[in-house]
Amino acid sequence: MIDIIGCWRLVQVRATGADGAPITDHQYGPSPMGIVQFTPERMHAAVGDGRAEMPPGKTRFWVSYGGPWRFDGAVLVTKVDVTSMPDRMGTDQVRQVRADGTRIWLSPPAREVDGVLHRLELQWERVG
């Protein structure tokens, strides 16, 4: 089983469309940043577009959420009780998890963004 307890830094985000083609203009931008901390009882994540300046007309994507979690070795479920996105309050945030050497990949369910289906994979490395 993958040991996820600890602090993890976001390394990269891969986004693909419904056809499997890469999406380069995704919400996280060309310089995604984030951190996720897992304690035995709770987790908290903060992720988003890490560019110092946004292009004209573009709004920075940023989200944070946390709560108690459970993990069966392949699926991570967080019961959200704190979040920057009110529509996520009280929901279960589900992520598929896979290990890649010393890194992990978290994949949320596909979501429509501006009318385009995005499938995301976020790669994390342990901090410290």
Tab-separated table of N, CA and C in Angstrom:
chain	number	residue	atom	x	y	z
A	1	MET	N	0.850	-1.183	0.000
A	1	MET	CA	0.000	0.000	0.000
A	1	MET	C	0.892	1.241	0.000
A	2	ILE	N	0.468	2.249	-0.704
A	2	ILE	CA	1.163	3.524	-0.781
A	2	ILE	C	0.991	4.267	0.545
A	3	ASP	N	2.092	4.742	1.120
A	3	ASP	CA	2.022	5.540	2.345
A	3	ASP	C	1.914	7.006	1.947
A	4	ILE	N	0.749	7.617	2.162
A	4	ILE	CA	0.564	9.012	1.746
A	4	ILE	C	0.670	10.000	2.907
A	5	ILE	N	0.836	9.515	4.133
A	5	ILE	CA	0.978	10.416	5.277
A	5	ILE	C	2.204	11.303	5.055
A	6	GLY	N	2.030	12.602	5.255
A	6	GLY	CA	3.131	13.543	5.102
A	6	GLY	C	2.721	14.716	4.241
A	7	CYS	N	3.721	15.445	3.790
A	7	CYS	CA	3.510	16.647	2.998
A	7	CYS	C	4.032	16.395	1.580
A	8	TRP	N	3.252	16.813	0.587
A	8	TRP	CA	3.575	16.585	-0.815
A	8	TRP	C	3.496	17.896	-1.588
A	9	ARG	N	4.415	18.074	-2.520
A	9	ARG	CA	4.456	19.255	-3.386
A	9	ARG	C	4.024	18.883	-4.786
A	10	LEU	N	3.202	19.722	-5.413
A	10	LEU	CA	2.756	19.476	-6.783
A	10	LEU	C	3.926	19.655	-7.741
A	11	VAL	N	4.138	18.662	-8.594
A	11	VAL	CA	5.237	18.680	-9.550
A	11	VAL	C	4.738	19.074	-10.937
A	12	GLN	N	3.650	18.442	-11.361
A	12	GLN	CA	3.109	18.738	-12.684
A	12	GLN	C	1.648	18.341	-12.771
A	13	VAL	N	0.991	18.920	-13.767
A	13	VAL	CA	-0.397	18.592	-14.065
A	13	VAL	C	-0.477	18.201	-15.527
A	14	ARG	N	-1.066	17.057	-15.777
A	14	ARG	CA	-1.351	16.626	-17.150
A	14	ARG	C	-2.858	16.708	-17.352
A	15	ALA	N	-3.254	17.299	-18.472
A	15	ALA	CA	-4.676	17.398	-18.800
A	15	ALA	C	-4.888	16.841	-20.198
A	16	THR	N	-5.937	16.038	-20.342
A	16	THR	CA	-6.312	15.522	-21.655
A	16	THR	C	-7.802	15.720	-21.848
A	17	GLY	N	-8.208	15.793	-23.099
A	17	GLY	CA	-9.614	15.940	-23.427
A	17	GLY	C	-10.297	14.597	-23.556
A	18	ALA	N	-11.558	14.608	-23.939
A	18	ALA	CA	-12.346	13.387	-24.092
A	18	ALA	C	-11.723	12.445	-25.119
A	19	ASP	N	-11.028	13.015	-26.104
A	19	ASP	CA	-10.393	12.206	-27.148
A	19	ASP	C	-8.992	11.741	-26.766
A	20	GLY	N	-8.531	12.108	-25.571
A	20	GLY	CA	-7.201	11.709	-25.117
A	20	GLY	C	-6.097	12.659	-25.532
A	21	ALA	N	-6.421	13.667	-26.323
A	21	ALA	CA	-5.413	14.630	-26.770
A	21	ALA	C	-5.032	15.558	-25.613
A	22	PRO	N	-3.745	15.922	-25.515
A	22	PRO	CA	-3.318	16.826	-24.450
A	22	PRO	C	-4.014	18.184	-24.542
A	23	ILE	N	-4.326	18.743	-23.376
A	23	ILE	CA	-4.855	20.098	-23.268
A	23	ILE	C	-3.768	20.918	-22.579
A	24	THR	N	-3.199	21.872	-23.283
A	24	THR	CA	-2.119	22.667	-22.703
A	24	THR	C	-2.633	23.910	-22.002
A	25	ASP	N	-3.794	24.412	-22.399
A	25	ASP	CA	-4.360	25.611	-21.787
A	25	ASP	C	-5.388	25.197	-20.745
A	26	HIS	N	-4.927	24.536	-19.668
A	26	HIS	CA	-5.836	24.096	-18.611
A	26	HIS	C	-5.807	25.077	-17.441
A	27	GLN	N	-6.701	24.876	-16.482
A	27	GLN	CA	-6.872	25.803	-15.357
A	27	GLN	C	-5.603	26.030	-14.547
A	28	TYR	N	-4.749	25.047	-14.456
A	28	TYR	CA	-3.550	25.162	-13.622
A	28	TYR	C	-2.441	25.963	-14.301
A	29	GLY	N	-2.592	26.251	-15.580
A	29	GLY	CA	-1.622	27.058	-16.303
A	29	GLY	C	-0.294	26.350	-16.511
A	30	PRO	N	0.680	27.073	-17.083
A	30	PRO	CA	1.971	26.461	-17.390
A	30	PRO	C	2.869	26.275	-16.171
A	31	SER	N	2.510	26.875	-15.038
A	31	SER	CA	3.319	26.782	-13.818
A	31	SER	C	2.440	26.417	-12.622
A	32	PRO	N	1.887	25.210	-12.627
A	32	PRO	CA	1.012	24.840	-11.509
A	32	PRO	C	1.806	24.768	-10.207
A	33	MET	N	1.129	25.085	-9.120
A	33	MET	CA	1.765	24.952	-7.810
A	33	MET	C	0.742	24.440	-6.810
A	34	GLY	N	1.250	23.761	-5.802
A	34	GLY	CA	0.337	23.272	-4.784
A	34	GLY	C	1.046	22.477	-3.721
A	35	ILE	N	0.316	22.269	-2.662
A	35	ILE	CA	0.807	21.486	-1.536
A	35	ILE	C	-0.365	20.692	-0.981
A	36	VAL	N	-0.110	19.482	-0.544
A	36	VAL	CA	-1.127	18.690	0.139
A	36	VAL	C	-0.467	18.044	1.350
A	37	GLN	N	-1.177	18.095	2.468
A	37	GLN	CA	-0.682	17.541	3.729
A	37	GLN	C	-1.672	16.491	4.209
A	38	PHE	N	-1.154	15.306	4.500
A	38	PHE	CA	-1.965	14.230	5.066
A	38	PHE	C	-1.482	13.935	6.478
A	39	THR	N	-2.374	14.046	7.451
A	39	THR	CA	-2.117	13.547	8.794
A	39	THR	C	-2.985	12.299	8.929
A	40	PRO	N	-2.836	11.542	9.988
A	40	PRO	CA	-3.683	10.353	10.097
A	40	PRO	C	-5.184	10.644	10.073
A	41	GLU	N	-5.587	11.824	10.526
A	41	GLU	CA	-7.020	12.125	10.610
A	41	GLU	C	-7.533	13.040	9.513
A	42	ARG	N	-6.683	13.961	9.001
A	42	ARG	CA	-7.158	15.000	8.085
A	42	ARG	C	-6.175	15.217	6.946
A	43	MET	N	-6.712	15.808	5.894
A	43	MET	CA	-5.856	16.280	4.811
A	43	MET	C	-6.263	17.696	4.461
A	44	HIS	N	-5.329	18.424	3.865
A	44	HIS	CA	-5.633	19.754	3.344
A	44	HIS	C	-4.786	19.966	2.097
A	45	ALA	N	-5.429	20.449	1.039
A	45	ALA	CA	-4.740	20.714	-0.222
A	45	ALA	C	-5.010	22.151	-0.655
A	46	ALA	N	-3.995	22.760	-1.251
A	46	ALA	CA	-4.133	24.076	-1.867
A	46	ALA	C	-3.373	24.003	-3.184
A	47	VAL	N	-4.082	24.216	-4.293
A	47	VAL	CA	-3.482	24.077	-5.617
A	47	VAL	C	-4.009	25.148	-6.560
A	48	GLY	N	-3.203	25.455	-7.563
A	48	GLY	CA	-3.679	26.417	-8.549
A	48	GLY	C	-2.621	26.825	-9.537
A	49	ASP	N	-2.928	27.886	-10.236
A	49	ASP	CA	-2.058	28.459	-11.263
A	49	ASP	C	-1.003	29.302	-10.561
A	50	GLY	N	0.257	28.952	-10.727
A	50	GLY	CA	1.335	29.600	-9.994
A	50	GLY	C	2.052	30.714	-10.738
A	51	ARG	N	1.520	31.155	-11.855
A	51	ARG	CA	2.192	32.246	-12.570
A	51	ARG	C	2.234	33.510	-11.722
A	52	ALA	N	3.330	34.245	-11.814
A	52	ALA	CA	3.455	35.502	-11.080
A	52	ALA	C	2.453	36.533	-11.586
A	53	GLU	N	2.231	36.567	-12.885
A	53	GLU	CA	1.266	37.489	-13.476
A	53	GLU	C	0.388	36.722	-14.446
A	54	MET	N	-0.873	37.108	-14.479
A	54	MET	CA	-1.819	36.450	-15.372
A	54	MET	C	-1.938	37.238	-16.675
A	55	PRO	N	-2.150	36.548	-17.789
A	55	PRO	CA	-2.379	37.243	-19.049
A	55	PRO	C	-3.654	38.086	-18.969
A	56	PRO	N	-3.736	39.140	-19.769
A	56	PRO	CA	-4.940	39.972	-19.759
A	56	PRO	C	-6.204	39.127	-20.001
A	57	GLY	N	-7.227	39.384	-19.200
A	57	GLY	CA	-8.503	38.696	-19.353
A	57	GLY	C	-8.565	37.322	-18.713
A	58	LYS	N	-7.463	36.844	-18.146
A	58	LYS	CA	-7.415	35.512	-17.543
A	58	LYS	C	-7.512	35.634	-16.026
A	59	THR	N	-8.352	34.814	-15.406
A	59	THR	CA	-8.510	34.799	-13.961
A	59	THR	C	-7.709	33.645	-13.381
A	60	ARG	N	-7.024	33.907	-12.287
A	60	ARG	CA	-6.215	32.861	-11.643
A	60	ARG	C	-7.119	31.778	-11.049
A	61	PHE	N	-6.822	30.522	-11.359
A	61	PHE	CA	-7.510	29.389	-10.744
A	61	PHE	C	-6.766	29.032	-9.463
A	62	TRP	N	-7.515	28.914	-8.383
A	62	TRP	CA	-6.922	28.519	-7.105
A	62	TRP	C	-8.005	27.855	-6.278
A	63	VAL	N	-7.702	26.726	-5.671
A	63	VAL	CA	-8.673	26.036	-4.829
A	63	VAL	C	-7.950	25.427	-3.629
A	64	SER	N	-8.633	25.444	-2.500
A	64	SER	CA	-8.135	24.720	-1.331
A	64	SER	C	-9.322	23.994	-0.705
A	65	TYR	N	-9.020	22.860	-0.127
A	65	TYR	CA	-10.058	22.102	0.574
A	65	TYR	C	-9.403	21.133	1.535
A	66	GLY	N	-10.182	20.652	2.475
A	66	GLY	CA	-9.654	19.692	3.424
A	66	GLY	C	-10.770	19.011	4.175
A	67	GLY	N	-10.367	18.006	4.954
A	67	GLY	CA	-11.315	17.266	5.765
A	67	GLY	C	-10.781	15.890	6.109
A	68	PRO	N	-11.580	15.113	6.801
A	68	PRO	CA	-11.193	13.729	7.081
A	68	PRO	C	-11.141	12.930	5.783
A	69	TRP	N	-10.265	11.947	5.748
A	69	TRP	CA	-10.075	11.191	4.517
A	69	TRP	C	-9.956	9.702	4.815
A	70	ARG	N	-10.146	8.943	3.742
A	70	ARG	CA	-9.899	7.492	3.806
A	70	ARG	C	-9.227	7.091	2.492
A	71	PHE	N	-8.427	6.036	2.568
A	71	PHE	CA	-7.636	5.602	1.411
A	71	PHE	C	-7.517	4.091	1.443
A	72	ASP	N	-7.914	3.443	0.337
A	72	ASP	CA	-7.864	1.983	0.291
A	72	ASP	C	-6.661	1.447	-0.494
A	73	GLY	N	-5.728	2.328	-0.834
A	73	GLY	CA	-4.560	1.918	-1.610
A	73	GLY	C	-4.670	2.292	-3.072
A	74	ALA	N	-5.888	2.582	-3.543
A	74	ALA	CA	-6.103	2.974	-4.941
A	74	ALA	C	-7.012	4.195	-5.067
A	75	VAL	N	-7.921	4.364	-4.100
A	75	VAL	CA	-8.885	5.465	-4.164
A	75	VAL	C	-8.816	6.258	-2.858
A	76	LEU	N	-8.662	7.571	-3.000
A	76	LEU	CA	-8.634	8.505	-1.887
A	76	LEU	C	-9.962	9.259	-1.871
A	77	VAL	N	-10.622	9.298	-0.721
A	77	VAL	CA	-11.885	10.024	-0.588
A	77	VAL	C	-11.748	10.987	0.587
A	78	THR	N	-11.974	12.270	0.317
A	78	THR	CA	-11.949	13.300	1.354
A	78	THR	C	-13.363	13.829	1.546
A	79	LYS	N	-13.831	13.838	2.781
A	79	LYS	CA	-15.128	14.425	3.134
A	79	LYS	C	-14.868	15.898	3.441
A	80	VAL	N	-15.211	16.776	2.514
A	80	VAL	CA	-14.828	18.183	2.588
A	80	VAL	C	-15.611	18.910	3.681
A	81	ASP	N	-14.842	19.503	4.642
A	81	ASP	CA	-15.474	20.323	5.673
A	81	ASP	C	-14.856	21.721	5.752
A	82	VAL	N	-13.901	22.007	4.861
A	82	VAL	CA	-13.346	23.344	4.712
A	82	VAL	C	-12.914	23.485	3.254
A	83	THR	N	-13.290	24.614	2.618
A	83	THR	CA	-12.990	24.759	1.200
A	83	THR	C	-13.112	26.213	0.754
A	84	SER	N	-12.402	26.534	-0.309
A	84	SER	CA	-12.539	27.848	-0.934
A	84	SER	C	-13.665	27.853	-1.962
A	85	MET	N	-14.214	26.680	-2.257
A	85	MET	CA	-15.287	26.547	-3.246
A	85	MET	C	-16.553	26.039	-2.548
A	86	PRO	N	-17.481	26.938	-2.241
A	86	PRO	CA	-18.672	26.561	-1.463
A	86	PRO	C	-19.447	25.365	-2.010
A	87	ASP	N	-19.440	25.172	-3.330
A	87	ASP	CA	-20.191	24.041	-3.888
A	87	ASP	C	-19.566	22.690	-3.543
A	88	ARG	N	-18.348	22.679	-3.017
A	88	ARG	CA	-17.703	21.425	-2.611
A	88	ARG	C	-17.918	21.092	-1.143
A	89	MET	N	-18.434	22.051	-0.358
A	89	MET	CA	-18.631	21.827	1.072
A	89	MET	C	-19.559	20.628	1.288
A	90	GLY	N	-19.110	19.696	2.124
A	90	GLY	CA	-19.910	18.521	2.452
A	90	GLY	C	-19.851	17.405	1.420
A	91	THR	N	-19.124	17.620	0.319
A	91	THR	CA	-19.040	16.592	-0.720
A	91	THR	C	-17.896	15.625	-0.439
A	92	ASP	N	-17.915	14.510	-1.107
A	92	ASP	CA	-16.786	13.589	-1.127
A	92	ASP	C	-15.959	13.913	-2.360
A	93	GLN	N	-14.706	14.287	-2.162
A	93	GLN	CA	-13.792	14.495	-3.277
A	93	GLN	C	-13.024	13.193	-3.465
A	94	VAL	N	-13.201	12.580	-4.628
A	94	VAL	CA	-12.644	11.260	-4.918
A	94	VAL	C	-11.478	11.413	-5.882
A	95	ARG	N	-10.370	10.754	-5.568
A	95	ARG	CA	-9.186	10.780	-6.420
A	95	ARG	C	-8.677	9.357	-6.595
A	96	GLN	N	-8.414	8.982	-7.841
A	96	GLN	CA	-7.703	7.736	-8.111
A	96	GLN	C	-6.234	8.013	-7.787
A	97	VAL	N	-5.550	7.052	-7.196
A	97	VAL	CA	-4.158	7.245	-6.787
A	97	VAL	C	-3.306	6.133	-7.375
A	98	ARG	N	-2.165	6.540	-7.917
A	98	ARG	CA	-1.188	5.537	-8.347
A	98	ARG	C	0.201	6.030	-8.002
A	99	ALA	N	1.075	5.093	-7.705
A	99	ALA	CA	2.462	5.415	-7.374
A	99	ALA	C	3.308	5.323	-8.631
A	100	ASP	N	4.329	6.168	-8.672
A	100	ASP	CA	5.281	6.198	-9.787
A	100	ASP	C	6.656	6.403	-9.165
A	101	GLY	N	7.271	5.319	-8.706
A	101	GLY	CA	8.528	5.444	-7.979
A	101	GLY	C	8.271	6.106	-6.638
A	102	THR	N	8.912	7.245	-6.406
A	102	THR	CA	8.736	7.969	-5.142
A	102	THR	C	7.633	9.019	-5.231
A	103	ARG	N	6.985	9.137	-6.358
A	103	ARG	CA	5.934	10.132	-6.556
A	103	ARG	C	4.572	9.450	-6.631
A	104	ILE	N	3.532	10.259	-6.415
A	104	ILE	CA	2.172	9.751	-6.576
A	104	ILE	C	1.424	10.627	-7.575
A	105	TRP	N	0.450	10.017	-8.229
A	105	TRP	CA	-0.444	10.725	-9.147
A	105	TRP	C	-1.843	10.666	-8.554
A	106	LEU	N	-2.499	11.823	-8.468
A	106	LEU	CA	-3.892	11.896	-8.034
A	106	LEU	C	-4.732	12.336	-9.226
A	107	SER	N	-5.781	11.599	-9.510
A	107	SER	CA	-6.640	11.892	-10.655
A	107	SER	C	-8.082	12.074	-10.197
A	108	PRO	N	-8.595	13.306	-10.307
A	108	PRO	CA	-10.002	13.536	-9.980
A	108	PRO	C	-10.888	13.046	-11.121
A	109	PRO	N	-12.192	12.936	-10.883
A	109	PRO	CA	-13.104	12.607	-11.984
A	109	PRO	C	-13.013	13.683	-13.072
A	110	ALA	N	-13.290	13.292	-14.300
A	110	ALA	CA	-13.288	14.258	-15.408
A	110	ALA	C	-14.298	15.359	-15.115
A	111	ARG	N	-13.936	16.595	-15.499
A	111	ARG	CA	-14.813	17.757	-15.303
A	111	ARG	C	-14.867	18.581	-16.561
A	112	GLU	N	-16.010	19.193	-16.759
A	112	GLU	CA	-16.151	20.114	-17.877
A	112	GLU	C	-15.665	21.499	-17.442
A	113	VAL	N	-14.778	22.086	-18.228
A	113	VAL	CA	-14.252	23.423	-17.973
A	113	VAL	C	-14.467	24.236	-19.237
A	114	ASP	N	-15.257	25.277	-19.145
A	114	ASP	CA	-15.555	26.125	-20.309
A	114	ASP	C	-16.044	25.294	-21.495
A	115	GLY	N	-16.892	24.298	-21.202
A	115	GLY	CA	-17.492	23.484	-22.249
A	115	GLY	C	-16.616	22.367	-22.788
A	116	VAL	N	-15.424	22.168	-22.195
A	116	VAL	CA	-14.497	21.132	-22.663
A	116	VAL	C	-14.236	20.160	-21.520
A	117	LEU	N	-14.364	18.853	-21.793
A	117	LEU	CA	-14.100	17.836	-20.783
A	117	LEU	C	-12.598	17.752	-20.535
A	118	HIS	N	-12.205	17.854	-19.256
A	118	HIS	CA	-10.797	17.748	-18.851
A	118	HIS	C	-10.617	16.536	-17.964
A	119	ARG	N	-9.658	15.703	-18.312
A	119	ARG	CA	-9.221	14.619	-17.442
A	119	ARG	C	-7.848	15.049	-16.918
A	120	LEU	N	-7.715	15.106	-15.604
A	120	LEU	CA	-6.482	15.600	-15.003
A	120	LEU	C	-5.735	14.508	-14.272
A	121	GLU	N	-4.414	14.629	-14.278
A	121	GLU	CA	-3.532	13.837	-13.442
A	121	GLU	C	-2.559	14.823	-12.804
A	122	LEU	N	-2.505	14.830	-11.475
A	122	LEU	CA	-1.602	15.713	-10.751
A	122	LEU	C	-0.516	14.872	-10.114
A	123	GLN	N	0.738	15.190	-10.448
A	123	GLN	CA	1.866	14.438	-9.909
A	123	GLN	C	2.448	15.175	-8.700
A	124	TRP	N	2.684	14.412	-7.623
A	124	TRP	CA	3.161	14.967	-6.360
A	124	TRP	C	4.437	14.267	-5.914
A	125	GLU	N	5.339	15.039	-5.271
A	125	GLU	CA	6.524	14.438	-4.649
A	125	GLU	C	6.534	14.796	-3.168
A	126	ARG	N	7.007	13.865	-2.383
A	126	ARG	CA	7.049	14.066	-0.934
A	126	ARG	C	8.048	15.175	-0.595
A	127	VAL	N	7.664	16.032	0.346
A	127	VAL	CA	8.526	17.103	0.815
A	127	VAL	C	9.229	16.635	2.076
A	128	GLY	N	10.531	16.804	2.122
A	128	GLY	CA	11.292	16.468	3.338
A	128	GLY	C	11.633	15.055	3.509
